[in-house]
Amino acid sequence: MCNPDLVGDEAVVAAAGPGEPAEDLTAVLSKIARTLEPEADVDRAVEHIVRAAAATVPGADEAGVSLLESGTMRSVAPSSDVVAHLDQLQHRLHEGPCVDAIHERPVYRTGDIGADPRWPRFGREAASSGVSSMLGFKLFTSTSTIGALNLYSWRTDAFDDDAERIGELFAAHAAVALAGSQGLAHLHVALRTRDTIGMAKGILMERHGVDADRAFALLVEASQHANLKLRDAAEWLVSQFRPEEVRPAGGH
C-alpha cells in the first residue's frame, strides 16, 4: 500500500507500483492537492500548481499554465524561460497541445513534438528548444474552462499511460483549487470597490450636506459625465482628499 506521508515523485513511485489499485493513487494525489489551497493571489496559486505538477507527474522536467482570460491566453508562472517562450508561442500561433486542450479534447500527448504532424510550426520551435515530449491538460470545472496545464520533457517518449492518468487527476484537483483562487480574487476586488465607493460617498456627503442615497446618485452622475466606470470615478475622488477628510458611508 502507499505511504500517505510521501509526496511528489516518491508518492507517485509508491502509488504507481505494480499491483497498486487506482484508489491508492487518488488518495495520494488528493493529499498533494490539499497543498494547493485557494488564495486570492491567482498568480501565486498557479506558481504552486506548476511546482507541484513538475514534481508529481512522472517524466515531467518543466511545467507551465496558460490561463484563459476574456478569450485570450496568458502564460503564468512558467518553470523556466524555455517554458515561457513555448507557452507564449502556442498562444501566438494558435497551435500546440495547450491550445487544443483548451478548445478541443481535454488531454493531448506527444512523444516527439518535432515530428508530430498536428502542430508543425510549434513542434519545430519546441524541438529546436530541446523539448521532445509534451502533455497538455485542460483545466476546467463543471461550469467553466480555466486554462491549460503544460508539461514538458527533454526526453523522447517521456510520458506513458500512467503519466497521463496521474496528470489528469492532478489537473482535476488543480482546476478546483485555481477556480477557488479566482473566486477569492474577484471577491477581494469587489470588497475593495465597495469600500472605495463608500469613502467617495462619505466625501460627497461631507462636502455637499446630502444623505447617502443622494451622494451615490451624484457619484453615478459624475462617472457618466466623465465616461468613467463608477469604481474609477470613486478612486479618483478619494485620491483628491487627505485620508483624514475621507469617511466611509453606508448604503449602496
Coordinates of C-alpha atoms in Angstrom, one line a residue:
M1 CA 0.0 0.0 0.0
C2 CA 1.1 3.6 -0.4
N3 CA 2.7 5.6 2.3
P4 CA 0.3 8.5 2.8
D5 CA 3.2 10.6 4.1
L6 CA 5.0 10.5 0.8
V7 CA 4.7 13.5 -1.6
G8 CA 6.0 14.5 -5.0
D9 CA 8.0 11.9 -7.0
E10 CA 8.2 9.5 -4.1
A11 CA 4.4 9.5 -3.8
V12 CA 4.0 8.7 -7.4
V13 CA 6.5 5.9 -7.4
A14 CA 4.9 4.3 -4.4
A15 CA 1.3 4.8 -5.7
A16 CA 2.0 3.6 -9.2
G17 CA 3.8 0.4 -8.1
P18 CA 2.8 -3.0 -9.5
G19 CA -0.5 -4.2 -8.3
E20 CA -1.5 -1.0 -6.6
P21 CA -5.2 -0.1 -7.0
A22 CA -6.1 3.3 -8.6
E23 CA -7.8 4.3 -5.3
D24 CA -4.4 4.5 -3.6
L25 CA -3.1 6.8 -6.3
T26 CA -6.1 9.0 -6.0
A27 CA -5.7 9.2 -2.2
V28 CA -2.0 10.3 -2.6
L29 CA -2.9 12.9 -5.2
S30 CA -5.7 14.2 -3.0
K31 CA -3.1 14.7 -0.3
I32 CA -0.9 16.6 -2.7
A33 CA -3.9 18.7 -3.9
R34 CA -4.6 19.8 -0.4
T35 CA -1.4 21.8 -0.5
L36 CA -2.9 23.8 -3.4
E37 CA -5.2 25.8 -1.1
P38 CA -7.1 28.6 -2.9
E39 CA -5.7 32.0 -2.2
A40 CA -6.6 35.4 -3.5
D41 CA -3.3 35.9 -5.5
V42 CA -4.1 33.8 -8.6
D43 CA -0.6 34.0 -10.0
R44 CA 0.8 32.7 -6.7
A45 CA -1.7 29.8 -6.8
V46 CA -0.6 29.0 -10.3
E47 CA 3.1 29.0 -9.2
H48 CA 2.2 26.4 -6.6
I49 CA 0.4 24.3 -9.2
V50 CA 3.3 24.4 -11.6
R51 CA 5.9 23.5 -9.0
A52 CA 3.7 20.6 -7.7
A53 CA 2.9 19.3 -11.2
A54 CA 6.6 19.1 -12.2
A55 CA 7.3 17.2 -9.1
T56 CA 4.3 14.9 -9.3
V57 CA 3.8 13.7 -12.9
P58 CA 6.5 11.1 -13.9
G59 CA 8.6 12.2 -16.8
A60 CA 8.0 16.0 -16.4
D61 CA 11.0 18.2 -16.4
E62 CA 9.2 21.6 -16.8
A63 CA 5.7 22.9 -16.4
G64 CA 3.6 25.9 -17.2
V65 CA 0.0 27.1 -17.0
S66 CA -1.9 29.1 -19.6
L67 CA -4.9 31.0 -18.1
L68 CA -7.9 31.8 -20.3
E69 CA -8.9 35.4 -19.6
S70 CA -11.5 37.1 -21.7
G71 CA -10.9 34.8 -24.6
T72 CA -7.1 35.2 -24.6
M73 CA -4.4 33.1 -23.1
R74 CA -1.8 34.3 -20.6
S75 CA 1.3 32.3 -19.5
V76 CA 1.6 32.3 -15.7
A77 CA 4.5 31.1 -13.5
P78 CA 6.4 29.1 -16.2
S79 CA 9.1 26.9 -14.6
S80 CA 11.8 28.3 -17.0
D81 CA 12.5 30.8 -19.7
V82 CA 12.1 28.0 -22.3
V83 CA 8.6 27.2 -21.0
A84 CA 7.6 30.9 -21.0
H85 CA 8.7 31.1 -24.7
L86 CA 6.9 27.9 -25.7
D87 CA 3.7 28.7 -23.9
Q88 CA 3.6 32.2 -25.5
L89 CA 4.5 30.7 -28.9
Q90 CA 1.4 28.4 -28.7
H91 CA -0.7 31.4 -27.9
R92 CA 0.6 33.4 -30.8
L93 CA 0.4 30.5 -33.3
H94 CA -2.9 29.2 -32.0
E95 CA -1.2 25.8 -32.3
G96 CA 0.0 23.2 -29.8
P97 CA -1.1 20.9 -27.0
C98 CA -2.1 23.8 -24.8
V99 CA -4.4 25.4 -27.4
D100 CA -6.0 22.1 -28.4
A101 CA -6.5 21.1 -24.8
I102 CA -8.4 24.3 -24.1
H103 CA -10.6 24.2 -27.2
E104 CA -10.8 20.5 -28.2
R105 CA -10.5 17.4 -26.0
P106 CA -9.0 17.6 -22.5
V107 CA -5.7 15.7 -22.9
Y108 CA -3.0 15.8 -25.6
R109 CA 0.2 13.8 -25.5
T110 CA 3.2 13.6 -27.8
G111 CA 6.5 11.8 -27.5
D112 CA 8.3 13.5 -30.4
I113 CA 7.0 17.0 -30.7
G114 CA 9.3 17.9 -33.6
A115 CA 7.8 15.1 -35.8
D116 CA 4.2 15.5 -34.7
P117 CA 2.0 16.5 -37.7
R118 CA -0.7 18.0 -35.5
W119 CA 1.5 21.1 -34.7
P120 CA 4.1 21.5 -37.4
R121 CA 5.1 25.1 -36.7
F122 CA 5.1 24.9 -32.9
G123 CA 6.7 21.5 -33.0
R124 CA 9.7 22.7 -34.9
E125 CA 10.3 25.5 -32.5
A126 CA 9.8 23.3 -29.4
A127 CA 12.2 20.7 -30.7
S128 CA 14.8 23.4 -31.5
S129 CA 14.5 24.5 -27.9
G130 CA 15.4 21.0 -26.7
V131 CA 11.9 19.7 -25.8
S132 CA 10.9 16.3 -27.1
S133 CA 7.7 15.2 -25.2
M134 CA 4.7 17.2 -24.0
L135 CA 1.5 16.6 -22.1
G136 CA -1.3 19.2 -22.3
F137 CA -4.3 19.1 -19.9
K138 CA -7.4 21.3 -19.9
L139 CA -8.1 22.9 -16.5
F140 CA -11.8 23.0 -16.1
T141 CA -14.7 22.7 -13.7
S142 CA -18.3 21.8 -14.3
T143 CA -19.1 25.4 -15.1
S144 CA -16.0 26.9 -16.8
T145 CA -12.7 26.3 -18.7
I146 CA -9.9 28.0 -16.7
G147 CA -6.9 27.3 -19.0
A148 CA -4.4 24.5 -19.6
L149 CA -1.5 22.8 -17.8
N150 CA 1.5 22.1 -20.0
L151 CA 4.2 19.5 -19.1
Y152 CA 7.4 19.4 -20.9
S153 CA 10.2 16.8 -21.1
W154 CA 13.7 16.9 -22.7
R155 CA 13.4 13.1 -23.4
T156 CA 11.6 11.4 -26.3
D157 CA 8.5 9.3 -25.3
A158 CA 8.9 10.5 -21.7
F159 CA 5.2 10.3 -20.9
D160 CA 3.3 6.9 -20.8
D161 CA -0.3 6.0 -19.9
D162 CA 0.4 6.2 -16.2
A163 CA 1.8 9.7 -16.5
E164 CA -1.3 10.7 -18.5
R165 CA -3.6 9.2 -15.8
I166 CA -1.7 10.9 -13.0
G167 CA -1.7 14.2 -14.9
E168 CA -5.4 14.0 -15.4
L169 CA -6.0 13.5 -11.7
F170 CA -3.6 16.3 -10.8
A171 CA -5.2 18.7 -13.4
A172 CA -8.7 18.0 -11.9
H173 CA -7.5 18.9 -8.4
A174 CA -5.6 21.9 -9.7
A175 CA -8.6 23.3 -11.6
V176 CA -10.7 23.2 -8.5
A177 CA -8.0 25.0 -6.4
L178 CA -7.5 27.6 -9.2
A179 CA -11.2 28.2 -9.6
G180 CA -11.3 28.9 -5.8
S181 CA -8.4 31.3 -6.1
Q182 CA -10.1 33.2 -8.9
G183 CA -13.3 33.4 -6.9
L184 CA -11.4 34.8 -3.9
A185 CA -9.6 37.3 -6.1
H186 CA -12.9 38.6 -7.5
L187 CA -14.4 38.8 -4.0
H188 CA -11.4 40.9 -2.8
V189 CA -11.8 43.2 -5.8
A190 CA -15.5 43.6 -5.1
L191 CA -14.8 44.4 -1.4
R192 CA -12.2 46.9 -2.3
T193 CA -14.5 48.5 -4.8
R194 CA -17.3 48.7 -2.2
D195 CA -15.0 50.3 0.3
T196 CA -13.8 52.9 -2.2
I197 CA -17.3 53.8 -3.3
G198 CA -18.2 54.1 0.4
M199 CA -15.4 56.6 1.0
A200 CA -16.3 58.6 -2.1
K201 CA -19.9 58.8 -0.9
G202 CA -18.6 60.0 2.5
I203 CA -16.7 62.8 0.8
L204 CA -19.7 63.9 -1.1
M205 CA -22.0 63.8 2.0
E206 CA -19.5 65.9 3.9
R207 CA -18.9 68.4 1.2
H208 CA -22.5 68.8 -0.1
G209 CA -24.5 68.1 3.1
V210 CA -26.5 65.3 1.4
D211 CA -27.6 61.8 2.5
A212 CA -26.1 58.5 1.3
D213 CA -28.6 58.0 -1.5
R214 CA -28.1 61.4 -2.9
A215 CA -24.3 61.1 -2.6
F216 CA -24.4 57.8 -4.6
A217 CA -26.5 59.5 -7.3
L218 CA -24.0 62.3 -7.5
L219 CA -21.2 59.8 -7.9
V220 CA -23.1 58.0 -10.7
E221 CA -23.7 61.2 -12.5
A222 CA -20.1 62.2 -12.2
S223 CA -18.9 58.9 -13.6
Q224 CA -21.3 59.1 -16.5
H225 CA -20.3 62.7 -17.3
A226 CA -16.6 61.8 -17.2
N227 CA -17.2 58.5 -19.1
L228 CA -15.6 56.5 -16.3
K229 CA -16.5 53.3 -14.5
L230 CA -18.1 54.0 -11.1
R231 CA -15.1 52.4 -9.4
D232 CA -12.6 54.6 -11.3
A233 CA -14.6 57.8 -10.5
A234 CA -14.7 56.8 -6.8
E235 CA -11.0 56.1 -6.8
W236 CA -10.2 59.5 -8.4
L237 CA -12.4 61.3 -5.9
V238 CA -10.8 59.6 -2.9
S239 CA -7.3 60.3 -4.2
Q240 CA -8.0 64.0 -4.2
F241 CA -8.5 64.3 -0.5
R242 CA -6.4 63.7 2.5
P243 CA -7.1 60.4 4.4
E244 CA -8.5 62.3 7.4
E245 CA -11.1 64.0 5.2
V246 CA -12.4 60.7 4.0
R247 CA -15.0 58.8 6.0
P248 CA -16.8 55.8 4.6
A249 CA -20.6 55.9 4.1
G250 CA -23.1 53.1 4.2
G251 CA -25.8 52.3 1.7
H252 CA -25.2 51.1 -1.9

